[in-house]
Amino acid sequence: MTKYFIGYGISIILTTCAFLLVGFSHVQNIPQSSLSPLIFIVILALIQTLVQLYFFLHISFNRNNKWYVMGLLFTGLIVCIIVIGSLWIMSNLNYNMMGGMSSGEKDIYMLNQ
Amino acid sequence: MTNPAIHREHEELQESSLILGFWMYILSDVLLFATLFATFAVLRNNTAGGLAGVSLFNIQNIFIETILLLTSSLTCGIALLYAHRNKKIQTIIWFTITALLGILFLKLELSEFVALVQEGNSWERSAFLSSFFTLVGTHGLHIMCGLIWIVVLIVHTARFGLTRMNIRRLQIFSIFWHFLDIIWIFIFTFVYLMSFI
């Protein structure tokens, strides 16, 4: 029973941190590169995922849980391939290499092809 | 099939395969959401001259929705513990609370969607909004199916009690519900919070 409450508590803390961080950097225009709050939020999300997997779904490194962990890792691999692959391929498409064009100019260029 | 020991062993093997099999389904559902996330990631800046996420999303509503779904995950876990201890009344109470929290979540999300569409920012407006509505809408559809499922399970439990199969079904529903909360973590991080940075 306590496992669920611990997981819940940690998740609430992680969630609130993420929202507060975004709230502050949005309102106050903190002079930092836009990259660092992004990385922090992603890390918070990943930690919360692991927390929920362990405390709510009881995915641990037990001997009985072997197949659950294997399935999860394999799915994670495929997800990485899909997401990173899509982003990489789409950002490499020809017309996207025309840096500096607004979307209106891109449309005109494409129509003239 | 007359030997009770073999029959019992067969049942237990079936039940552990049941949960592992459902876990495999959950993993395939994760792949489905991964493709929708990839699409949203590619199209996140294609606003066709319209509004971007930062002007469209209400961060307080998202926070409330997150807390609602997270709490419903907690109450779901509590309810399953009562089910394993064969306490029928508490099981029904806690699963009902889970369903109510889910309904509140869906109501809030739906009202946001309606507001977006009424302002003209429907899925027809831009690629960004198309991918947004597809991703978050699919998650909402999963929540709705989960709600129908748990209502049926609650009625079932009320009528027939906490049989072995009912407990397994409640267990499987809990896995599904926790998975939806995990998907929501990624939605509120990559869709909503990222648009504010």
mmCIF file of C-alpha atoms in Angstrom:
data_model
loop_
_atom_site.group_PDB
_atom_site.id
_atom_site.type_symbol
_atom_site.label_atom_id
_atom_site.label_comp_id
_atom_site.label_asym_id
_atom_site.label_seq_id
_atom_site.Cartn_x
_atom_site.Cartn_y
_atom_site.Cartn_z
ATOM 1 C CA MET A 1 0.000 0.000 0.000
ATOM 2 C CA THR A 2 2.727 2.460 0.934
ATOM 3 C CA LYS A 3 4.478 1.769 -2.357
ATOM 4 C CA TYR A 4 1.639 3.456 -4.206
ATOM 5 C CA PHE A 5 1.716 6.504 -1.969
ATOM 6 C CA ILE A 6 5.483 6.887 -2.281
ATOM 7 C CA GLY A 7 5.204 6.667 -6.070
ATOM 8 C CA TYR A 8 2.338 9.153 -6.013
ATOM 9 C CA GLY A 9 4.267 11.579 -3.822
ATOM 10 C CA ILE A 10 7.394 11.480 -5.971
ATOM 11 C CA SER A 11 5.318 11.900 -9.131
ATOM 12 C CA ILE A 12 3.539 14.946 -7.697
ATOM 13 C CA ILE A 13 6.878 16.513 -6.788
ATOM 14 C CA LEU A 14 8.383 15.842 -10.230
ATOM 15 C CA THR A 15 5.282 17.146 -12.000
ATOM 16 C CA THR A 16 5.119 20.305 -9.918
ATOM 17 C CA CYS A 17 8.815 20.955 -10.509
ATOM 18 C CA ALA A 18 8.344 20.685 -14.267
ATOM 19 C CA PHE A 19 5.350 23.030 -14.286
ATOM 20 C CA LEU A 20 7.030 25.565 -12.003
ATOM 21 C CA LEU A 21 10.157 25.556 -14.132
ATOM 22 C CA VAL A 22 8.182 26.238 -17.289
ATOM 23 C CA GLY A 23 6.073 28.844 -15.525
ATOM 24 C CA PHE A 24 9.148 30.741 -14.382
ATOM 25 C CA SER A 25 11.116 30.628 -17.620
ATOM 26 C CA HIS A 26 8.021 31.675 -19.522
ATOM 27 C CA VAL A 27 7.072 34.599 -17.330
ATOM 28 C CA GLN A 28 10.402 35.959 -16.243
ATOM 29 C CA ASN A 29 12.479 35.506 -19.430
ATOM 30 C CA ILE A 30 15.355 33.985 -17.536
ATOM 31 C CA PRO A 31 18.585 34.757 -19.428
ATOM 32 C CA GLN A 32 19.544 31.206 -20.157
ATOM 33 C CA SER A 33 19.673 29.359 -23.433
ATOM 34 C CA SER A 34 16.323 27.845 -24.287
ATOM 35 C CA LEU A 35 17.968 24.446 -24.184
ATOM 36 C CA SER A 36 18.505 23.912 -20.467
ATOM 37 C CA PRO A 37 14.903 24.093 -19.185
ATOM 38 C CA LEU A 38 14.030 21.761 -22.053
ATOM 39 C CA ILE A 39 16.606 19.147 -21.043
ATOM 40 C CA PHE A 40 15.580 19.459 -17.411
ATOM 41 C CA ILE A 41 11.916 18.856 -18.199
ATOM 42 C CA VAL A 42 12.735 15.834 -20.356
ATOM 43 C CA ILE A 43 14.862 14.373 -17.571
ATOM 44 C CA LEU A 44 12.049 14.991 -15.069
ATOM 45 C CA ALA A 45 9.625 13.198 -17.394
ATOM 46 C CA LEU A 46 11.951 10.211 -17.817
ATOM 47 C CA ILE A 47 12.480 9.931 -14.066
ATOM 48 C CA GLN A 48 8.748 10.118 -13.468
ATOM 49 C CA THR A 49 8.188 7.384 -16.067
ATOM 50 C CA LEU A 50 10.631 5.090 -14.280
ATOM 51 C CA VAL A 51 9.061 5.950 -10.914
ATOM 52 C CA GLN A 52 5.596 5.098 -12.186
ATOM 53 C CA LEU A 53 6.819 1.922 -13.867
ATOM 54 C CA TYR A 54 8.372 0.738 -10.611
ATOM 55 C CA PHE A 55 5.851 1.896 -8.009
ATOM 56 C CA PHE A 56 2.605 1.512 -9.970
ATOM 57 C CA LEU A 57 3.330 -1.220 -12.471
ATOM 58 C CA HIS A 58 5.861 -3.132 -10.333
ATOM 59 C CA ILE A 59 8.393 -3.487 -13.145
ATOM 60 C CA SER A 60 11.599 -4.348 -11.346
ATOM 61 C CA PHE A 61 14.702 -6.419 -12.036
ATOM 62 C CA ASN A 62 13.322 -9.575 -10.387
ATOM 63 C CA ARG A 63 13.924 -12.938 -11.949
ATOM 64 C CA ASN A 64 10.175 -13.275 -12.531
ATOM 65 C CA ASN A 65 9.974 -9.944 -14.307
ATOM 66 C CA LYS A 66 12.489 -10.823 -17.006
ATOM 67 C CA TRP A 67 10.081 -10.797 -19.917
ATOM 68 C CA TYR A 68 8.426 -7.557 -18.862
ATOM 69 C CA VAL A 69 11.769 -5.754 -18.742
ATOM 70 C CA MET A 70 12.906 -7.296 -22.044
ATOM 71 C CA GLY A 71 9.679 -6.262 -23.757
ATOM 72 C CA LEU A 72 9.979 -2.762 -22.379
ATOM 73 C CA LEU A 73 13.597 -2.381 -23.483
ATOM 74 C CA PHE A 74 12.858 -3.673 -26.955
ATOM 75 C CA THR A 75 9.886 -1.342 -27.321
ATOM 76 C CA GLY A 76 12.075 1.494 -26.107
ATOM 77 C CA LEU A 77 14.588 0.683 -28.828
ATOM 78 C CA ILE A 78 11.933 0.681 -31.548
ATOM 79 C CA VAL A 79 10.462 3.936 -30.203
ATOM 80 C CA CYS A 80 13.881 5.591 -30.348
ATOM 81 C CA ILE A 81 14.379 4.398 -33.917
ATOM 82 C CA ILE A 82 10.949 5.683 -34.958
ATOM 83 C CA VAL A 83 11.138 9.082 -33.279
ATOM 84 C CA ILE A 84 14.791 9.932 -33.900
ATOM 85 C CA GLY A 85 14.608 8.461 -37.410
ATOM 86 C CA SER A 86 11.538 10.508 -38.307
ATOM 87 C CA LEU A 87 13.042 13.725 -37.005
ATOM 88 C CA TRP A 88 16.338 13.103 -38.783
ATOM 89 C CA ILE A 89 14.802 12.168 -42.111
ATOM 90 C CA MET A 90 12.240 14.968 -42.119
ATOM 91 C CA SER A 91 14.832 17.583 -41.278
ATOM 92 C CA ASN A 92 16.981 16.373 -44.151
ATOM 93 C CA LEU A 93 14.351 16.676 -46.863
ATOM 94 C CA ASN A 94 15.403 18.878 -49.729
ATOM 95 C CA TYR A 95 13.027 21.765 -49.409
ATOM 96 C CA ASN A 96 13.637 21.980 -45.705
ATOM 97 C CA MET A 97 17.280 22.782 -46.457
ATOM 98 C CA MET A 98 16.193 26.126 -47.903
ATOM 99 C CA GLY A 99 16.996 27.945 -44.706
ATOM 100 C CA GLY A 100 15.539 31.400 -44.264
ATOM 101 C CA MET A 101 12.414 30.933 -46.337
ATOM 102 C CA SER A 102 9.136 31.684 -44.674
ATOM 103 C CA SER A 103 6.401 29.130 -45.193
ATOM 104 C CA GLY A 104 4.747 31.421 -47.746
ATOM 105 C CA GLU A 105 7.899 31.512 -49.869
ATOM 106 C CA LYS A 106 8.278 27.754 -49.534
ATOM 107 C CA ASP A 107 4.734 27.286 -50.895
ATOM 108 C CA ILE A 108 5.453 29.554 -53.877
ATOM 109 C CA TYR A 109 8.711 27.700 -54.553
ATOM 110 C CA MET A 110 6.963 24.322 -54.384
ATOM 111 C CA LEU A 111 4.123 25.477 -56.642
ATOM 112 C CA ASN A 112 6.622 26.540 -59.267
ATOM 113 C CA GLN A 113 8.253 23.074 -59.378
ATOM 114 C CA MET B 1 -8.762 -32.917 -17.318
ATOM 115 C CA THR B 2 -9.874 -34.796 -14.241
ATOM 116 C CA ASN B 3 -6.660 -34.357 -12.244
ATOM 117 C CA PRO B 4 -7.237 -31.225 -10.087
ATOM 118 C CA ALA B 5 -3.503 -30.539 -9.631
ATOM 119 C CA ILE B 6 -2.878 -30.398 -13.364
ATOM 120 C CA HIS B 7 -5.995 -28.330 -13.837
ATOM 121 C CA ARG B 8 -4.848 -25.835 -11.193
ATOM 122 C CA GLU B 9 -1.372 -25.611 -12.711
ATOM 123 C CA HIS B 10 -2.874 -25.049 -16.133
ATOM 124 C CA GLU B 11 -5.048 -22.254 -14.744
ATOM 125 C CA GLU B 12 -2.109 -20.507 -13.103
ATOM 126 C CA LEU B 13 -0.023 -20.739 -16.239
ATOM 127 C CA GLN B 14 -2.911 -19.265 -18.200
ATOM 128 C CA GLU B 15 -3.224 -16.398 -15.744
ATOM 129 C CA SER B 16 0.430 -15.443 -15.790
ATOM 130 C CA SER B 17 0.373 -15.667 -19.584
ATOM 131 C CA LEU B 18 -2.730 -13.500 -19.487
ATOM 132 C CA ILE B 19 -0.891 -10.661 -17.824
ATOM 133 C CA LEU B 20 2.258 -11.049 -19.912
ATOM 134 C CA GLY B 21 0.133 -11.158 -23.057
ATOM 135 C CA PHE B 22 -1.665 -7.995 -22.060
ATOM 136 C CA TRP B 23 1.702 -6.383 -21.373
ATOM 137 C CA MET B 24 2.671 -7.202 -24.977
ATOM 138 C CA TYR B 25 -0.477 -5.429 -26.147
ATOM 139 C CA ILE B 26 0.442 -2.394 -24.000
ATOM 140 C CA LEU B 27 3.894 -2.312 -25.637
ATOM 141 C CA SER B 28 2.308 -2.313 -29.091
ATOM 142 C CA ASP B 29 0.085 0.550 -27.960
ATOM 143 C CA VAL B 30 3.245 2.395 -26.895
ATOM 144 C CA LEU B 31 4.490 1.998 -30.474
ATOM 145 C CA LEU B 32 1.252 3.485 -31.747
ATOM 146 C CA PHE B 33 1.708 6.528 -29.555
ATOM 147 C CA ALA B 34 5.368 6.720 -30.567
ATOM 148 C CA THR B 35 4.379 7.197 -34.203
ATOM 149 C CA LEU B 36 1.897 9.900 -33.222
ATOM 150 C CA PHE B 37 4.557 11.602 -31.113
ATOM 151 C CA ALA B 38 7.042 11.422 -34.000
ATOM 152 C CA THR B 39 4.463 13.027 -36.299
ATOM 153 C CA PHE B 40 3.786 15.774 -33.787
ATOM 154 C CA ALA B 41 7.515 16.368 -33.329
ATOM 155 C CA VAL B 42 8.003 16.788 -37.067
ATOM 156 C CA LEU B 43 4.982 19.061 -37.510
ATOM 157 C CA ARG B 44 5.243 21.081 -34.296
ATOM 158 C CA ASN B 45 6.276 24.277 -36.075
ATOM 159 C CA ASN B 46 3.961 24.030 -39.080
ATOM 160 C CA THR B 47 1.336 26.445 -37.852
ATOM 161 C CA ALA B 48 0.405 27.710 -41.356
ATOM 162 C CA GLY B 49 0.553 31.271 -40.134
ATOM 163 C CA GLY B 50 -1.825 30.486 -37.308
ATOM 164 C CA LEU B 51 -1.293 30.417 -33.593
ATOM 165 C CA ALA B 52 1.370 28.267 -31.977
ATOM 166 C CA GLY B 53 0.939 26.216 -28.832
ATOM 167 C CA VAL B 54 2.083 28.946 -26.494
ATOM 168 C CA SER B 55 -0.970 31.085 -27.309
ATOM 169 C CA LEU B 56 -3.435 28.225 -27.392
ATOM 170 C CA PHE B 57 -2.768 26.219 -24.255
ATOM 171 C CA ASN B 58 -3.885 27.006 -20.707
ATOM 172 C CA ILE B 59 -1.201 25.732 -18.374
ATOM 173 C CA GLN B 60 -3.422 25.681 -15.288
ATOM 174 C CA ASN B 61 -5.876 23.336 -16.980
ATOM 175 C CA ILE B 62 -3.061 21.012 -17.993
ATOM 176 C CA PHE B 63 -1.771 20.932 -14.424
ATOM 177 C CA ILE B 64 -5.241 20.102 -13.094
ATOM 178 C CA GLU B 65 -5.631 17.366 -15.709
ATOM 179 C CA THR B 66 -2.262 15.905 -14.761
ATOM 180 C CA ILE B 67 -3.133 15.820 -11.077
ATOM 181 C CA LEU B 68 -6.517 14.237 -11.855
ATOM 182 C CA LEU B 69 -4.976 11.451 -13.902
ATOM 183 C CA LEU B 70 -2.149 10.874 -11.438
ATOM 184 C CA THR B 71 -4.585 10.612 -8.529
ATOM 185 C CA SER B 72 -6.783 8.243 -10.498
ATOM 186 C CA SER B 73 -3.696 6.040 -10.978
ATOM 187 C CA LEU B 74 -3.194 6.044 -7.219
ATOM 188 C CA THR B 75 -6.818 5.173 -6.435
ATOM 189 C CA CYS B 76 -6.640 2.433 -9.086
ATOM 190 C CA GLY B 77 -3.684 0.853 -7.297
ATOM 191 C CA ILE B 78 -5.455 1.089 -3.931
ATOM 192 C CA ALA B 79 -8.581 -0.490 -5.412
ATOM 193 C CA LEU B 80 -6.575 -3.399 -6.824
ATOM 194 C CA LEU B 81 -5.012 -4.032 -3.403
ATOM 195 C CA TYR B 82 -8.489 -4.297 -1.898
ATOM 196 C CA ALA B 83 -9.513 -6.628 -4.720
ATOM 197 C CA HIS B 84 -6.611 -8.963 -3.942
ATOM 198 C CA ARG B 85 -7.709 -8.949 -0.288
ATOM 199 C CA ASN B 86 -11.233 -9.910 -1.400
ATOM 200 C CA LYS B 87 -12.897 -6.786 0.004
ATOM 201 C CA LYS B 88 -15.726 -6.283 -2.460
ATOM 202 C CA ILE B 89 -17.203 -3.008 -1.137
ATOM 203 C CA GLN B 90 -13.892 -1.152 -0.907
ATOM 204 C CA THR B 91 -12.876 -2.422 -4.335
ATOM 205 C CA ILE B 92 -16.031 -1.032 -5.889
ATOM 206 C CA ILE B 93 -15.701 2.268 -4.023
ATOM 207 C CA TRP B 94 -12.097 2.875 -5.052
ATOM 208 C CA PHE B 95 -12.598 1.850 -8.666
ATOM 209 C CA THR B 96 -15.612 4.169 -8.813
ATOM 210 C CA ILE B 97 -13.425 7.023 -7.554
ATOM 211 C CA THR B 98 -10.890 6.132 -10.254
ATOM 212 C CA ALA B 99 -13.620 6.292 -12.894
ATOM 213 C CA LEU B 100 -14.925 9.623 -11.559
ATOM 214 C CA LEU B 101 -11.465 11.182 -11.708
ATOM 215 C CA GLY B 102 -11.140 9.868 -15.250
ATOM 216 C CA ILE B 103 -14.481 11.414 -16.201
ATOM 217 C CA LEU B 104 -13.392 14.775 -14.744
ATOM 218 C CA PHE B 105 -10.158 14.584 -16.728
ATOM 219 C CA LEU B 106 -12.016 13.828 -19.932
ATOM 220 C CA LYS B 107 -14.553 16.595 -19.294
ATOM 221 C CA LEU B 108 -11.800 19.174 -18.831
ATOM 222 C CA GLU B 109 -9.907 17.992 -21.904
ATOM 223 C CA LEU B 110 -13.056 17.962 -24.022
ATOM 224 C CA SER B 111 -13.975 21.492 -22.949
ATOM 225 C CA GLU B 112 -10.512 22.629 -24.014
ATOM 226 C CA PHE B 113 -10.909 20.970 -27.407
ATOM 227 C CA VAL B 114 -14.321 22.564 -27.890
ATOM 228 C CA ALA B 115 -12.904 25.982 -27.021
ATOM 229 C CA LEU B 116 -10.087 25.506 -29.530
ATOM 230 C CA VAL B 117 -12.443 24.482 -32.310
ATOM 231 C CA GLN B 118 -14.879 27.302 -31.603
ATOM 232 C CA GLU B 119 -12.099 29.873 -31.862
ATOM 233 C CA GLY B 120 -11.308 28.496 -35.294
ATOM 234 C CA ASN B 121 -8.255 26.492 -34.243
ATOM 235 C CA SER B 122 -9.602 23.101 -35.225
ATOM 236 C CA TRP B 123 -7.561 20.284 -36.743
ATOM 237 C CA GLU B 124 -8.255 21.766 -40.155
ATOM 238 C CA ARG B 125 -6.333 24.939 -39.398
ATOM 239 C CA SER B 126 -2.738 23.730 -39.619
ATOM 240 C CA ALA B 127 -0.539 20.631 -39.619
ATOM 241 C CA PHE B 128 0.541 21.403 -36.068
ATOM 242 C CA LEU B 129 -3.059 21.397 -34.882
ATOM 243 C CA SER B 130 -3.847 18.263 -36.918
ATOM 244 C CA SER B 131 -1.056 16.325 -35.269
ATOM 245 C CA PHE B 132 -1.938 17.801 -31.862
ATOM 246 C CA PHE B 133 -5.575 16.756 -32.052
ATOM 247 C CA THR B 134 -4.624 13.310 -33.356
ATOM 248 C CA LEU B 135 -2.129 12.654 -30.577
ATOM 249 C CA VAL B 136 -4.046 14.058 -27.628
ATOM 250 C CA GLY B 137 -7.354 12.877 -29.090
ATOM 251 C CA THR B 138 -6.076 9.302 -29.369
ATOM 252 C CA HIS B 139 -5.040 9.441 -25.731
ATOM 253 C CA GLY B 140 -8.480 10.773 -24.819
ATOM 254 C CA LEU B 141 -10.077 7.958 -26.816
ATOM 255 C CA HIS B 142 -8.031 5.439 -24.841
ATOM 256 C CA ILE B 143 -9.218 7.069 -21.608
ATOM 257 C CA MET B 144 -12.814 6.838 -22.779
ATOM 258 C CA CYS B 145 -12.467 3.149 -23.629
ATOM 259 C CA GLY B 146 -10.905 2.619 -20.210
ATOM 260 C CA LEU B 147 -13.857 4.331 -18.575
ATOM 261 C CA ILE B 148 -16.363 2.133 -20.396
ATOM 262 C CA TRP B 149 -14.279 -0.895 -19.393
ATOM 263 C CA ILE B 150 -14.119 -0.017 -15.702
ATOM 264 C CA VAL B 151 -17.849 0.740 -15.528
ATOM 265 C CA VAL B 152 -18.567 -2.702 -16.967
ATOM 266 C CA LEU B 153 -16.088 -4.260 -14.519
ATOM 267 C CA ILE B 154 -17.636 -2.435 -11.555
ATOM 268 C CA VAL B 155 -21.124 -3.640 -12.507
ATOM 269 C CA HIS B 156 -19.710 -7.135 -13.021
ATOM 270 C CA THR B 157 -18.020 -7.142 -9.625
ATOM 271 C CA ALA B 158 -21.135 -5.822 -7.932
ATOM 272 C CA ARG B 159 -23.274 -8.557 -9.450
ATOM 273 C CA PHE B 160 -20.988 -11.592 -9.372
ATOM 274 C CA GLY B 161 -18.497 -10.750 -6.617
ATOM 275 C CA LEU B 162 -14.717 -10.958 -6.664
ATOM 276 C CA THR B 163 -14.249 -14.179 -8.585
ATOM 277 C CA ARG B 164 -10.814 -15.257 -9.782
ATOM 278 C CA MET B 165 -11.477 -14.037 -13.315
ATOM 279 C CA ASN B 166 -12.872 -10.705 -12.101
ATOM 280 C CA ILE B 167 -9.731 -10.035 -10.098
ATOM 281 C CA ARG B 168 -7.581 -10.845 -13.150
ATOM 282 C CA ARG B 169 -9.690 -8.484 -15.244
ATOM 283 C CA LEU B 170 -9.344 -5.704 -12.675
ATOM 284 C CA GLN B 171 -5.603 -6.349 -12.642
ATOM 285 C CA ILE B 172 -5.399 -6.016 -16.403
ATOM 286 C CA PHE B 173 -7.475 -2.839 -16.324
ATOM 287 C CA SER B 174 -5.060 -1.387 -13.760
ATOM 288 C CA ILE B 175 -2.108 -2.071 -16.062
ATOM 289 C CA PHE B 176 -3.983 -0.287 -18.857
ATOM 290 C CA TRP B 177 -4.835 2.679 -16.650
ATOM 291 C CA HIS B 178 -1.265 3.114 -15.360
ATOM 292 C CA PHE B 179 0.023 2.938 -18.942
ATOM 293 C CA LEU B 180 -2.354 5.770 -19.905
ATOM 294 C CA ASP B 181 -0.943 7.916 -17.125
ATOM 295 C CA ILE B 182 2.597 7.227 -18.343
ATOM 296 C CA ILE B 183 1.618 8.280 -21.868
ATOM 297 C CA TRP B 184 0.126 11.436 -20.374
ATOM 298 C CA ILE B 185 3.487 12.227 -18.748
ATOM 299 C CA PHE B 186 5.010 12.348 -22.219
ATOM 300 C CA ILE B 187 2.085 14.334 -23.611
ATOM 301 C CA PHE B 188 2.203 17.078 -21.028
ATOM 302 C CA THR B 189 5.999 17.246 -21.257
ATOM 303 C CA PHE B 190 6.538 17.198 -25.002
ATOM 304 C CA VAL B 191 3.299 18.750 -26.243
ATOM 305 C CA TYR B 192 2.253 21.280 -23.625
ATOM 306 C CA LEU B 193 5.311 22.216 -21.549
ATOM 307 C CA MET B 194 7.653 22.294 -24.514
ATOM 308 C CA SER B 195 5.466 24.800 -26.313
ATOM 309 C CA PHE B 196 5.995 27.234 -23.447
ATOM 310 C CA ILE B 197 9.774 27.182 -23.648
#
